[in-house]
Amino acid sequence: MNKRSGLGKSTLMNTLFKSKVSRKSVQATSQEKIPKTIDIKSVSHDIEEKGVRMKLTVIDTPGFGDQINNENCWQPIMKFINAQYEQYLQEEININRKKRIPDSRVHCCIYFIPPTGHCLRPLDVEFMRRLSKVVNIVPVIAKADTLTLEERDFFKQKIREELQANGIDVYPQKEFDDDAEDRMINDKIREMIPFAVVGSDQEYQVNGRRLLGRKTKWGTIEVENIAHCEFAYLRDLLIRTHMENIKDITSSIHYEVYRVRRLNENNTAVAHANGLPQHHMTSHEM
């Protein structure tokens, strides 16, 4: 997940997975410190969805976009994603490789857009343009309850236009639709992108029911009420309907591009070491 501080990312993650997955009190399984820029922290947690238990790892990037000069602030995140691909690749090409390779690859990046109501910042465009080539990106408008419904609709449309104008292909990518039925389902999701979301870990009594929400002087914004925000659609996409597809695209597209590039680099290095001209090289599938 990537966002500026103060966009309610930790709260949204806790709401999304109904677990304290993004709190500092949870023990991190790995941590990579990037001097003077951003932290990259991984927190693993077991969640249960419809009786199925699964291990979820949330990678947090506190401080992203908070610097005075945010030029190249996407680089540590790109480096982290590629490092996970490299780790998987090394396991895969090992002669005595494990039957089940531990998968720490980043399957999805939830990108938090500040609710300005105007347009994407150059930082947003640059980050998504670069990272969409290596990971599935799902953009969301953070704290969407700060916008009126009219402002929200205008902002969503404006963002979709800017994504298209800048050649940014966010998830679900049209080119990877399997068939006409798949395209019909995904077109509905694409029309909703970016999801306008509100997160809350506070419960309130509404019409005799306890619901997650945010209380204002005008009433309670119900997190899971699709008339109030699009949180439920985001949750369904990530956990219920498209989780396997997201992982499949990581494996067959993003990781595959990385794997082929690295193996070609290795072949080139071997050819140079042996003094062979490059046109004699063959690329072996591994």
Backbone as numpy.savetxt, mean C-alpha at the origin, in Angstrom:
# Nx Ny Nz CAx CAy CAz Cx Cy Cz
2.44 1.72 4.38 1.61 2.91 4.38 2.48 4.15 4.38
2.10 5.16 3.60 2.89 6.36 3.55 2.00 7.56 3.75
2.47 8.46 4.58 1.68 9.65 4.81 2.45 10.65 5.63
2.02 11.89 5.59 2.52 12.92 6.50 2.01 12.61 7.89
2.70 13.13 8.91 2.21 12.97 10.28 0.86 13.67 10.43
0.04 13.13 11.33 -1.23 13.78 11.66 -2.38 13.49 10.71
-2.24 12.46 9.86 -3.34 12.14 8.94 -4.18 10.96 9.44
-3.93 10.52 10.68 -4.77 9.47 11.27 -4.50 8.08 10.75
-3.25 7.85 10.29 -2.92 6.56 9.69 -2.96 5.41 10.68
-2.33 5.61 11.86 -2.32 4.53 12.87 -3.73 4.16 13.28
-4.56 5.18 13.48 -5.96 4.94 13.87 -6.69 4.16 12.79
-6.47 4.53 11.53 -7.16 3.83 10.44 -6.72 2.37 10.37
-5.42 2.12 10.55 -4.93 0.73 10.51 -5.55 -0.10 11.63
-5.66 0.50 12.81 -6.27 -0.21 13.93 -7.74 -0.49 13.66
-8.42 0.45 13.02 -9.84 0.26 12.68 -9.97 -0.82 11.61
-9.09 -0.78 10.63 -9.14 -1.68 9.49 -9.00 -3.13 9.92
-8.04 -3.40 10.80 -7.76 -4.78 11.16 -8.27 -5.14 12.55
-9.01 -4.20 13.17 -9.62 -4.43 14.50 -8.59 -4.96 15.49
-7.37 -4.50 15.34 -6.27 -4.90 16.22 -5.35 -3.70 16.38
-4.61 -3.69 17.47 -3.66 -2.60 17.69 -2.39 -2.89 16.89
-2.50 -2.83 15.57 -1.35 -3.20 14.74 -0.38 -2.05 14.54
-0.81 -0.84 14.80 0.07 0.28 14.49 0.39 1.14 15.71
0.33 0.55 16.87 0.65 1.30 18.07 2.12 1.09 18.45
2.74 2.12 19.04 4.15 2.01 19.39 4.40 0.96 20.46
3.37 0.61 21.25 3.55 -0.37 22.32 3.70 -1.80 21.79
3.31 -2.02 20.52 3.45 -3.35 19.92 4.91 -3.55 19.53
5.44 -4.73 19.84 6.84 -5.00 19.56 7.08 -5.13 18.06
8.02 -4.39 17.54 8.34 -4.44 16.11 9.21 -5.65 15.81
8.92 -6.31 14.70 9.71 -7.48 14.31 10.99 -7.06 13.59
10.94 -5.93 12.93 12.17 -5.43 12.31 12.08 -3.92 12.22
13.23 -3.29 12.16 13.22 -1.84 12.11 14.41 -1.36 11.31
14.18 -0.42 10.45 15.27 0.13 9.66 15.24 1.63 9.83
16.30 2.17 10.34 16.37 3.61 10.60 17.05 4.30 9.43
16.42 5.29 8.90 17.02 6.06 7.81 17.41 7.41 8.41
18.70 7.71 8.52 19.12 8.91 9.23 18.48 10.18 8.69
17.98 11.00 9.59 17.46 12.34 9.30 16.30 12.38 8.31
15.72 11.24 7.98 14.58 11.30 7.06 13.37 10.63 7.68
13.21 9.33 7.45 12.03 8.63 7.95 12.42 7.32 8.60
11.56 6.83 9.46 11.71 5.49 10.01 10.91 4.54 9.13
11.35 3.29 9.08 10.54 2.25 8.45 10.40 1.14 9.47
9.19 0.88 9.92 8.96 -0.08 10.99 7.97 -1.15 10.54
8.29 -2.40 10.84 7.38 -3.51 10.53 6.80 -4.05 11.82
5.48 -4.20 11.84 4.81 -4.78 13.01 3.94 -5.93 12.52
4.21 -7.14 13.04 3.42 -8.32 12.65 2.33 -8.58 13.67
1.19 -9.05 13.17 0.06 -9.32 14.04 -0.82 -10.40 13.41
-1.41 -11.23 14.25 -2.37 -12.23 13.75 -3.76 -11.63 13.75
-4.47 -11.74 12.63 -5.86 -11.27 12.59 -6.75 -12.42 12.15
-8.04 -12.27 12.40 -8.99 -13.31 12.00 -10.11 -12.68 11.19
-10.41 -13.28 10.05 -11.47 -12.79 9.18 -12.34 -13.97 8.76
-13.59 -13.94 9.18 -14.54 -15.02 8.88 -13.97 -16.40 9.26
-13.40 -16.48 10.45 -12.89 -17.75 10.96 -11.53 -18.15 10.42
-10.97 -17.35 9.50 -9.66 -17.68 8.93 -8.60 -16.79 9.60
-7.60 -17.45 10.21 -6.53 -16.69 10.85 -5.42 -16.42 9.83
-4.89 -15.21 9.87 -3.78 -14.90 8.97 -2.82 -13.95 9.66
-1.57 -14.04 9.22 -0.54 -13.16 9.78 -0.41 -11.94 8.90
-0.56 -10.80 9.51 -0.50 -9.53 8.78 0.72 -8.76 9.25
1.46 -8.21 8.31 2.57 -7.32 8.69 2.28 -5.95 8.12
2.24 -4.96 9.02 2.02 -3.57 8.61 3.37 -2.86 8.67
3.73 -2.22 7.56 4.99 -1.47 7.50 4.63 0.00 7.56
5.13 0.65 8.59 4.78 2.04 8.85 5.95 2.94 8.46
5.64 4.14 7.94 6.71 5.08 7.56 6.48 6.43 8.23
6.59 6.49 9.57 6.36 7.78 10.24 7.39 8.81 9.77
6.90 10.03 9.55 7.81 11.10 9.13 7.90 11.29 7.64
7.27 10.40 6.85 7.34 10.56 5.39 6.69 11.90 5.00
7.41 12.70 4.23 6.86 13.96 3.73 6.86 15.09 4.74
7.51 14.89 5.91 7.49 15.93 6.95 8.68 16.88 6.87
9.65 16.57 6.00 10.86 17.39 5.94 10.58 18.71 5.21
11.45 19.69 5.44 11.34 20.96 4.72 11.62 20.69 3.24
12.65 19.89 2.98 12.96 19.48 1.61 12.61 18.00 1.46
11.51 17.71 0.75 11.05 16.33 0.60 11.54 15.66 -0.69
12.53 16.29 -1.32 13.06 15.73 -2.56 13.65 14.34 -2.30
13.27 13.39 -3.13 13.78 12.01 -3.03 13.39 11.28 -1.75
12.35 11.76 -1.04 11.99 11.09 0.21 11.34 9.73 -0.05
11.03 9.44 -1.30 10.49 8.12 -1.67 11.60 7.06 -1.72
12.85 7.49 -1.80 13.96 6.55 -2.01 14.12 5.50 -0.91
14.07 5.89 0.39 14.20 4.85 1.43 13.10 3.80 1.36
11.91 4.22 0.94 10.77 3.27 0.86 10.97 2.34 -0.32
11.40 2.89 -1.45 11.73 2.07 -2.62 12.83 1.06 -2.27
13.84 1.55 -1.53 14.97 0.70 -1.13 14.47 -0.44 -0.24
13.55 -0.12 0.67 13.01 -1.12 1.59 12.23 -2.19 0.82
11.37 -1.76 -0.12 10.57 -2.71 -0.92 11.49 -3.63 -1.72
12.51 -3.04 -2.36 13.45 -3.84 -3.16 14.28 -4.79 -2.28
14.57 -4.36 -1.05 15.33 -5.22 -0.13 14.53 -6.48 0.21
13.20 -6.33 0.32 12.35 -7.51 0.59 12.32 -8.45 -0.62
12.30 -7.86 -1.83 12.36 -8.68 -3.05 13.69 -9.43 -3.11
14.77 -8.73 -2.76 16.10 -9.33 -2.81 16.20 -10.50 -1.82
15.64 -10.29 -0.64 15.66 -11.34 0.39 14.92 -12.58 -0.10
13.77 -12.37 -0.74 12.98 -13.48 -1.28 13.74 -14.18 -2.42
14.37 -13.37 -3.28 15.13 -13.92 -4.41 16.28 -14.81 -3.92
17.01 -14.34 -2.92 18.14 -15.11 -2.39 17.68 -16.45 -1.81
16.52 -16.44 -1.16 15.94 -17.69 -0.64 15.55 -18.62 -1.80
15.01 -18.01 -2.86 14.48 -18.77 -4.00 15.60 -19.46 -4.78
16.75 -18.80 -4.93 17.83 -19.37 -5.74 18.79 -20.22 -4.92
18.52 -20.32 -3.61 19.34 -21.15 -2.74 19.21 -22.61 -3.16
20.34 -23.33 -3.25 20.30 -24.74 -3.66 19.43 -25.57 -2.72
19.61 -25.34 -1.42 18.79 -26.07 -0.43 17.66 -25.17 0.07
16.84 -24.70 -0.88 15.82 -23.73 -0.47 14.69 -24.39 0.32
14.05 -23.56 1.14 12.96 -24.06 1.98 11.75 -24.36 1.10
10.94 -25.33 1.55 9.72 -25.64 0.79 8.77 -24.45 0.80
8.73 -23.76 1.92 7.88 -22.57 2.03 8.78 -21.37 2.35
9.01 -20.54 1.35 9.91 -19.39 1.53 9.19 -18.31 2.34
9.81 -17.83 3.44 9.19 -16.75 4.21 8.97 -15.53 3.30
7.77 -15.00 3.30 7.43 -13.92 2.36 7.30 -12.59 3.10
8.34 -11.78 3.00 8.28 -10.45 3.63 8.08 -9.36 2.57
7.74 -9.79 1.33 7.53 -8.81 0.25 6.35 -7.89 0.58
6.46 -6.64 0.15 5.38 -5.67 0.38 4.34 -5.86 -0.72
3.13 -6.25 -0.34 2.11 -6.56 -1.34 1.24 -5.34 -1.70
1.13 -4.41 -0.75 0.25 -3.26 -1.01 0.73 -2.06 -0.23
0.66 -0.90 -0.85 1.00 0.36 -0.19 -0.26 1.22 -0.15
-0.73 1.52 1.06 -1.88 2.43 1.21 -1.29 3.84 1.32
-1.58 4.67 0.33 -0.99 6.01 0.29 -2.02 7.04 0.78
-1.67 7.74 1.83 -2.60 8.70 2.46 -2.43 10.09 1.85
-3.52 10.60 1.29 -3.52 11.93 0.66 -4.17 12.91 1.62
-3.53 14.05 1.93 -4.13 15.03 2.84 -5.43 15.57 2.25
-6.46 15.81 3.07 -7.78 16.24 2.56 -7.82 17.73 2.23
-6.99 18.14 1.27 -6.93 19.58 0.93 -8.14 20.02 0.12
-8.73 19.07 -0.64 -9.88 19.42 -1.49 -9.48 20.05 -2.81
-8.18 20.23 -3.05 -7.74 20.92 -4.27 -7.14 19.97 -5.31
-5.88 19.58 -5.08 -5.21 18.69 -6.03 -4.08 17.96 -5.32
-3.46 17.02 -6.02 -2.33 16.30 -5.44 -1.13 17.24 -5.34
-0.31 17.03 -4.32 0.94 17.77 -4.20 1.98 17.13 -5.12
3.01 17.89 -5.54 4.07 17.29 -6.36 4.67 16.05 -5.69
4.78 16.07 -4.35 5.29 14.92 -3.60 4.43 13.68 -3.82
3.10 13.86 -3.79 2.18 12.73 -3.99 2.36 12.13 -5.38
2.44 13.02 -6.37 2.57 12.58 -7.77 3.88 11.81 -7.96
4.97 12.40 -7.46 6.30 11.79 -7.63 6.37 10.43 -6.94
5.86 10.37 -5.71 5.92 9.11 -4.96 5.12 8.02 -5.68
3.87 8.31 -6.00 3.02 7.28 -6.62 3.50 6.91 -8.02
4.05 7.87 -8.74 4.56 7.58 -10.09 5.71 6.56 -10.02
6.58 6.76 -9.07 7.74 5.88 -8.95 7.39 4.54 -8.29
6.63 4.60 -7.20 6.37 3.38 -6.43 5.34 2.47 -7.09
4.45 3.02 -7.94 3.44 2.18 -8.59 4.09 1.17 -9.53
5.36 1.41 -9.88 6.09 0.47 -10.75 6.63 -0.73 -9.98
6.66 -0.65 -8.64 7.24 -1.74 -7.86 6.29 -2.35 -6.83
5.14 -1.70 -6.60 4.21 -2.20 -5.58 2.78 -1.77 -5.94
1.80 -2.53 -5.46 0.39 -2.15 -5.66 0.06 -0.97 -4.74
-0.40 0.12 -5.34 -0.73 1.31 -4.53 -2.24 1.50 -4.47
-2.75 1.69 -3.25 -4.16 2.03 -3.04 -4.20 3.40 -2.37
-4.56 4.47 -3.12 -4.60 5.80 -2.51 -5.89 6.01 -1.71
-5.77 6.70 -0.59 -6.95 7.05 0.23 -6.88 8.52 0.61
-8.04 9.15 0.73 -8.10 10.52 1.27 -8.27 10.38 2.77
-7.28 10.85 3.52 -7.31 10.73 4.98 -8.26 11.76 5.58
-8.83 11.40 6.75 -9.71 12.32 7.49 -10.73 12.99 6.57
-11.40 12.16 5.77 -12.30 12.66 4.72 -13.51 13.40 5.30
-13.77 13.24 6.61 -14.91 13.95 7.21 -14.66 15.45 7.33
-13.43 15.90 7.01 -13.17 17.35 7.03 -13.65 18.02 5.74
-14.07 17.20 4.77 -14.60 17.73 3.50 -16.11 17.56 3.45
-16.81 18.47 2.78 -18.24 18.25 2.52 -18.34 17.17 1.45
-19.53 16.60 1.25 -19.71 15.56 0.23 -19.38 16.09 -1.16
-19.75 17.36 -1.41 -19.47 17.97 -2.72 -17.96 18.14 -2.91
-17.28 18.63 -1.86 -15.82 18.81 -1.92 -15.13 17.46 -2.12
-15.64 16.46 -1.43 -15.06 15.13 -1.51 -15.16 14.57 -2.93
-16.34 14.67 -3.53 -16.55 14.16 -4.89 -15.66 14.90 -5.90
-15.57 16.23 -5.74 -14.73 17.03 -6.64 -13.27 16.61 -6.50
-12.82 16.45 -5.25 -11.43 16.09 -4.97 -11.09 14.71 -5.54
-11.99 13.76 -5.36 -11.78 12.40 -5.87 -11.64 12.42 -7.41
-12.52 13.13 -8.06 -12.48 13.24 -9.52 -11.17 13.89 -9.99
-10.78 14.94 -9.28 -9.55 15.68 -9.61 -8.33 14.75 -9.47
-8.31 13.95 -8.40 -7.19 13.03 -8.17 -7.13 11.97 -9.26
-8.30 11.42 -9.63 -8.33 10.41 -10.71 -7.78 10.99 -12.02
-8.16 12.24 -12.31 -7.67 12.89 -13.53 -6.15 13.08 -13.47
-5.65 13.47 -12.30 -4.21 13.70 -12.15 -3.41 12.39 -12.23
-3.97 11.33 -11.66 -3.31 10.02 -11.74 -3.17 9.61 -13.20
-4.26 9.79 -13.96 -4.25 9.41 -15.38 -3.28 10.28 -16.17
-3.31 11.59 -15.90 -2.44 12.53 -16.63 -0.96 12.23 -16.40
-0.64 11.69 -15.22 0.75 11.41 -14.88 1.14 9.94 -15.10
0.21 9.19 -15.73 0.52 7.80 -16.05 0.71 6.92 -14.82
-0.02 7.23 -13.74 0.11 6.46 -12.50 -0.99 5.41 -12.46
-0.58 4.15 -12.44 -1.53 3.03 -12.48 -1.66 2.46 -11.07
-2.73 2.85 -10.36 -2.92 2.35 -9.00 -3.74 1.06 -9.04
-3.78 0.36 -7.93 -4.51 -0.90 -7.86 -6.02 -0.63 -7.76
-6.88 -1.44 -8.45 -6.57 -2.56 -9.35 -6.23 -2.05 -10.77
-5.05 -2.46 -11.27 -4.57 -2.00 -12.57 -5.39 -2.65 -13.69
-5.85 -1.79 -14.61 -6.72 -2.26 -15.70 -6.06 -3.35 -16.55
-4.76 -3.23 -16.78 -4.08 -4.19 -17.67 -4.02 -5.60 -17.08
-4.28 -5.74 -15.78 -4.20 -7.06 -15.17 -5.56 -7.70 -14.91
-6.64 -7.07 -15.42 -7.96 -7.70 -15.30 -7.96 -9.01 -16.07
-8.49 -10.07 -15.46 -8.44 -11.40 -16.09 -9.44 -11.57 -17.23
-10.67 -11.05 -17.03 -11.72 -11.24 -18.04 -12.75 -10.13 -17.90
-13.83 -10.23 -18.68 -14.86 -9.18 -18.70 -15.52 -9.01 -17.33
-15.75 -10.13 -16.65 -16.40 -10.06 -15.32 -15.47 -9.37 -14.32
-14.21 -9.74 -14.39 -13.18 -9.13 -13.53 -13.12 -7.62 -13.79
-13.14 -7.25 -15.06 -13.07 -5.83 -15.44 -14.28 -5.06 -14.92
-15.45 -5.69 -14.97 -16.68 -5.03 -14.50 -16.59 -4.74 -12.99
-16.12 -5.74 -12.23 -15.98 -5.58 -10.77 -14.94 -4.50 -10.47
-13.80 -4.59 -11.16 -12.70 -3.65 -10.89 -12.99 -2.24 -11.36
-13.79 -2.10 -12.42 -14.18 -0.77 -12.89 -14.95 -0.01 -11.80
-15.79 -0.74 -11.07 -16.55 -0.11 -9.97 -15.61 0.38 -8.87
-14.56 -0.41 -8.62 -13.57 0.00 -7.61 -12.79 1.21 -8.12
-12.38 1.15 -9.40 -11.60 2.25 -9.97 -12.37 3.57 -9.95
-13.69 3.48 -10.09 -14.52 4.69 -10.03 -14.55 5.29 -8.62
-14.23 4.47 -7.61 -14.27 4.92 -6.22 -12.93 5.48 -5.74
-11.87 5.13 -6.45 -10.52 5.52 -6.04 -10.35 7.03 -6.19
-9.73 7.72 -5.24 -9.22 7.22 -3.96 -10.35 7.07 -2.94
-10.24 6.08 -2.07 -11.27 5.88 -1.04 -11.21 7.02 -0.02
-12.37 7.60 0.23 -12.46 8.67 1.24 -12.75 8.01 2.58
-11.77 8.05 3.49 -11.88 7.24 4.70 -11.82 8.07 5.99
-12.40 7.48 7.03 -12.34 8.03 8.38 -12.01 6.86 9.29
-11.08 7.04 10.17 -10.74 5.97 11.12 -11.09 6.38 12.54
-11.41 5.40 13.38 -11.67 5.67 14.79 -11.56 4.38 15.58
-10.94 4.46 16.76 -10.96 3.29 17.63 -11.86 3.54 18.84
-12.72 4.56 18.73 -13.68 4.87 19.79 -15.07 4.34 19.42
-15.74 3.73 20.40 -17.10 3.24 20.15 -18.12 4.20 20.79
-19.23 4.39 20.09 -20.31 5.25 20.59 -21.64 4.53 20.44
-22.59 4.93 21.28 -23.93 4.37 21.21 -24.73 5.15 20.17
-25.18 4.45 19.12 -25.99 5.09 18.08 -27.23 4.23 17.85
-28.38 4.80 18.14 -29.66 4.06 18.00 -29.62 2.68 18.67
-29.10 2.66 19.87 -29.08 1.41 20.64 -27.97 0.44 20.26
-27.12 0.82 19.28 -26.00 -0.05 18.88 -24.67 0.64 19.17
-23.67 -0.17 19.54 -22.34 0.39 19.76 -21.57 0.33 18.44
-21.14 1.51 17.98 -20.48 1.58 16.67 -19.18 2.36 16.77
-18.23 1.99 15.91 -17.00 2.77 15.80 -17.35 4.08 15.12
-16.88 5.17 15.68 -17.22 6.44 15.05 -16.44 7.61 15.61
-16.70 8.78 15.03 -16.11 10.02 15.53 -17.24 10.96 15.88
-17.20 11.42 17.11 -18.29 12.27 17.59 -17.97 13.73 17.30
-18.93 14.42 16.70 -18.79 15.86 16.49 -20.02 16.53 17.10
-20.01 17.87 17.14 -21.18 18.55 17.71 -22.41 18.40 16.82
-22.21 17.93 15.57 -23.35 17.74 14.65 -23.87 16.31 14.66
-23.14 15.42 15.30 -23.57 14.02 15.33 -22.38 13.09 15.28
-22.64 11.81 15.09 -21.56 10.82 15.08 -21.31 10.34 13.65
-20.05 10.40 13.23 -19.67 9.88 11.92 -19.37 8.39 12.12
-20.17 7.54 11.50 -20.02 6.09 11.67 -19.01 5.58 10.64
-17.93 5.01 11.15 -16.83 4.56 10.30 -17.28 3.52 9.27
-18.12 2.58 9.69 -18.50 1.48 8.80 -19.79 1.74 8.02
-20.32 2.94 8.12 -21.54 3.30 7.40 -21.14 3.89 6.04
-21.50 3.19 4.95 -21.06 3.65 3.61 -21.69 4.99 3.21
-22.73 5.40 3.93 -23.30 6.73 3.65 -22.41 7.83 4.25
-21.55 7.45 5.20 -20.69 8.43 5.87 -19.27 8.47 5.30
-18.71 7.30 4.98 -17.37 7.27 4.37 -17.16 5.92 3.68
-16.02 5.75 3.03 -15.79 4.56 2.20 -14.85 3.55 2.85
-14.76 3.64 4.16 -13.89 2.72 4.91 -14.25 1.26 4.62
-15.54 0.94 4.63 -15.99 -0.46 4.45 -15.55 -1.00 3.09
-15.57 -0.15 2.06 -15.13 -0.58 0.72 -13.63 -0.89 0.72
-12.86 -0.04 1.40 -11.41 -0.25 1.49 -11.11 -1.56 2.21
-11.79 -1.77 3.35 -11.56 -3.00 4.13 -11.90 -4.24 3.30
-13.04 -4.20 2.60 -13.45 -5.35 1.78 -12.41 -5.64 0.69
-11.92 -4.59 0.04 -10.93 -4.74 -1.03 -9.66 -5.42 -0.49
-9.16 -4.93 0.64 -7.87 -5.41 1.16 -7.95 -6.77 1.82
-9.07 -7.06 2.49 -9.12 -8.27 3.31 -10.06 -9.34 2.74
-11.17 -8.93 2.15 -12.20 -9.91 1.81 -12.22 -10.32 0.34
-12.14 -9.37 -0.57 -12.37 -9.72 -1.98 -11.09 -9.80 -2.82
-10.08 -8.96 -2.53 -8.94 -8.85 -3.44 -7.59 -9.20 -2.82
-7.58 -9.70 -1.61 -6.29 -9.97 -0.95 -5.40 -10.91 -1.78
-5.98 -12.02 -2.25 -5.20 -13.00 -3.02 -4.73 -12.40 -4.34
-5.59 -11.60 -4.98 -5.22 -10.98 -6.24 -4.07 -9.99 -6.06
-4.10 -9.24 -4.97 -3.02 -8.29 -4.65 -1.70 -9.04 -4.52
-1.74 -10.17 -3.81 -0.53 -10.98 -3.63 -0.07 -11.59 -4.95
-1.03 -12.02 -5.78 -0.70 -12.60 -7.09 0.02 -11.59 -7.99
-0.48 -10.34 -7.98 0.15 -9.31 -8.83 1.55 -8.99 -8.33
1.72 -9.00 -7.00 3.08 -8.81 -6.46 4.00 -9.89 -7.00
3.57 -11.16 -6.92 4.41 -12.29 -7.33 4.66 -12.32 -8.83
3.58 -12.23 -9.61 3.71 -12.46 -11.05 4.13 -11.23 -11.84
3.96 -10.04 -11.26 4.32 -8.82 -12.00 5.49 -8.09 -11.33
5.25 -7.50 -10.16 6.26 -6.63 -9.53 7.54 -7.40 -9.16
7.37 -8.52 -8.48 8.55 -9.30 -8.08 9.24 -9.89 -9.31
8.45 -10.32 -10.28 9.01 -10.94 -11.49 9.90 -9.95 -12.24
9.46 -8.69 -12.33 10.27 -7.64 -12.99 11.61 -7.50 -12.25
11.53 -7.47 -10.91 12.75 -7.35 -10.10 13.66 -8.57 -10.31
13.08 -9.76 -10.27 13.83 -11.01 -10.39 14.58 -11.09 -11.72
13.88 -10.80 -12.81 14.49 -10.86 -14.14 15.64 -9.85 -14.24
15.40 -8.64 -13.73 16.45 -7.60 -13.79 17.70 -8.04 -13.02
17.49 -8.59 -11.82 18.63 -9.01 -10.99 19.38 -10.19 -11.61
18.66 -11.14 -12.16 19.32 -12.30 -12.77 20.09 -11.88 -14.02
19.54 -10.92 -14.77 20.26 -10.38 -15.94 21.54 -9.66 -15.50
21.44 -8.91 -14.39 22.62 -8.21 -13.85 23.70 -9.23 -13.47
23.27 -10.32 -12.82 24.21 -11.36 -12.40 24.88 -12.01 -13.61
24.08 -12.28 -14.66 24.63 -12.88 -15.88 25.65 -11.95 -16.55
25.32 -10.65 -16.53 26.22 -9.65 -17.12 27.53 -9.63 -16.34
27.44 -9.66 -15.01 28.63 -9.63 -14.16 29.50 -10.86 -14.40
28.87 -12.03 -14.54 29.60 -13.28 -14.80 30.28 -13.20 -16.17
29.56 -12.70 -17.16 30.11 -12.59 -18.52 31.33 -11.68 -18.53
31.25 -10.53 -17.83 32.38 -9.61 -17.77 33.57 -10.27 -17.06
33.27 -11.00 -15.98 34.33 -11.66 -15.20 35.06 -12.71 -16.06
34.31 -13.36 -16.95 34.89 -14.39 -17.82 35.46 -13.82 -19.12
35.32 -12.51 -19.28 35.83 -11.87 -20.49 35.02 -12.18 -21.73
33.74 -12.57 -21.55 32.90 -12.90 -22.70 32.23 -11.64 -23.23
32.09 -11.51 -24.56 31.29 -10.39 -25.08 29.83 -10.59 -24.68
29.15 -9.47 -24.45 27.80 -9.56 -23.90 26.81 -10.29 -24.80
27.02 -10.25 -26.13 26.01 -10.86 -27.00 26.06 -12.39 -26.95
27.09 -12.95 -26.24 27.15 -14.41 -26.10 26.36 -14.89 -24.87
25.88 -13.93 -24.07 25.20 -14.30 -22.83 23.84 -14.92 -23.10
23.48 -15.86 -22.24 22.09 -16.36 -22.24 21.53 -16.14 -20.85
20.24 -15.81 -20.82 19.58 -15.60 -19.52 18.83 -16.87 -19.15
19.23 -17.44 -18.01 18.62 -18.70 -17.57 17.48 -18.43 -16.59
16.38 -19.12 -16.79 15.30 -19.06 -15.81 15.73 -19.88 -14.60
15.43 -19.36 -13.40 15.80 -20.08 -12.18 14.59 -20.38 -11.34
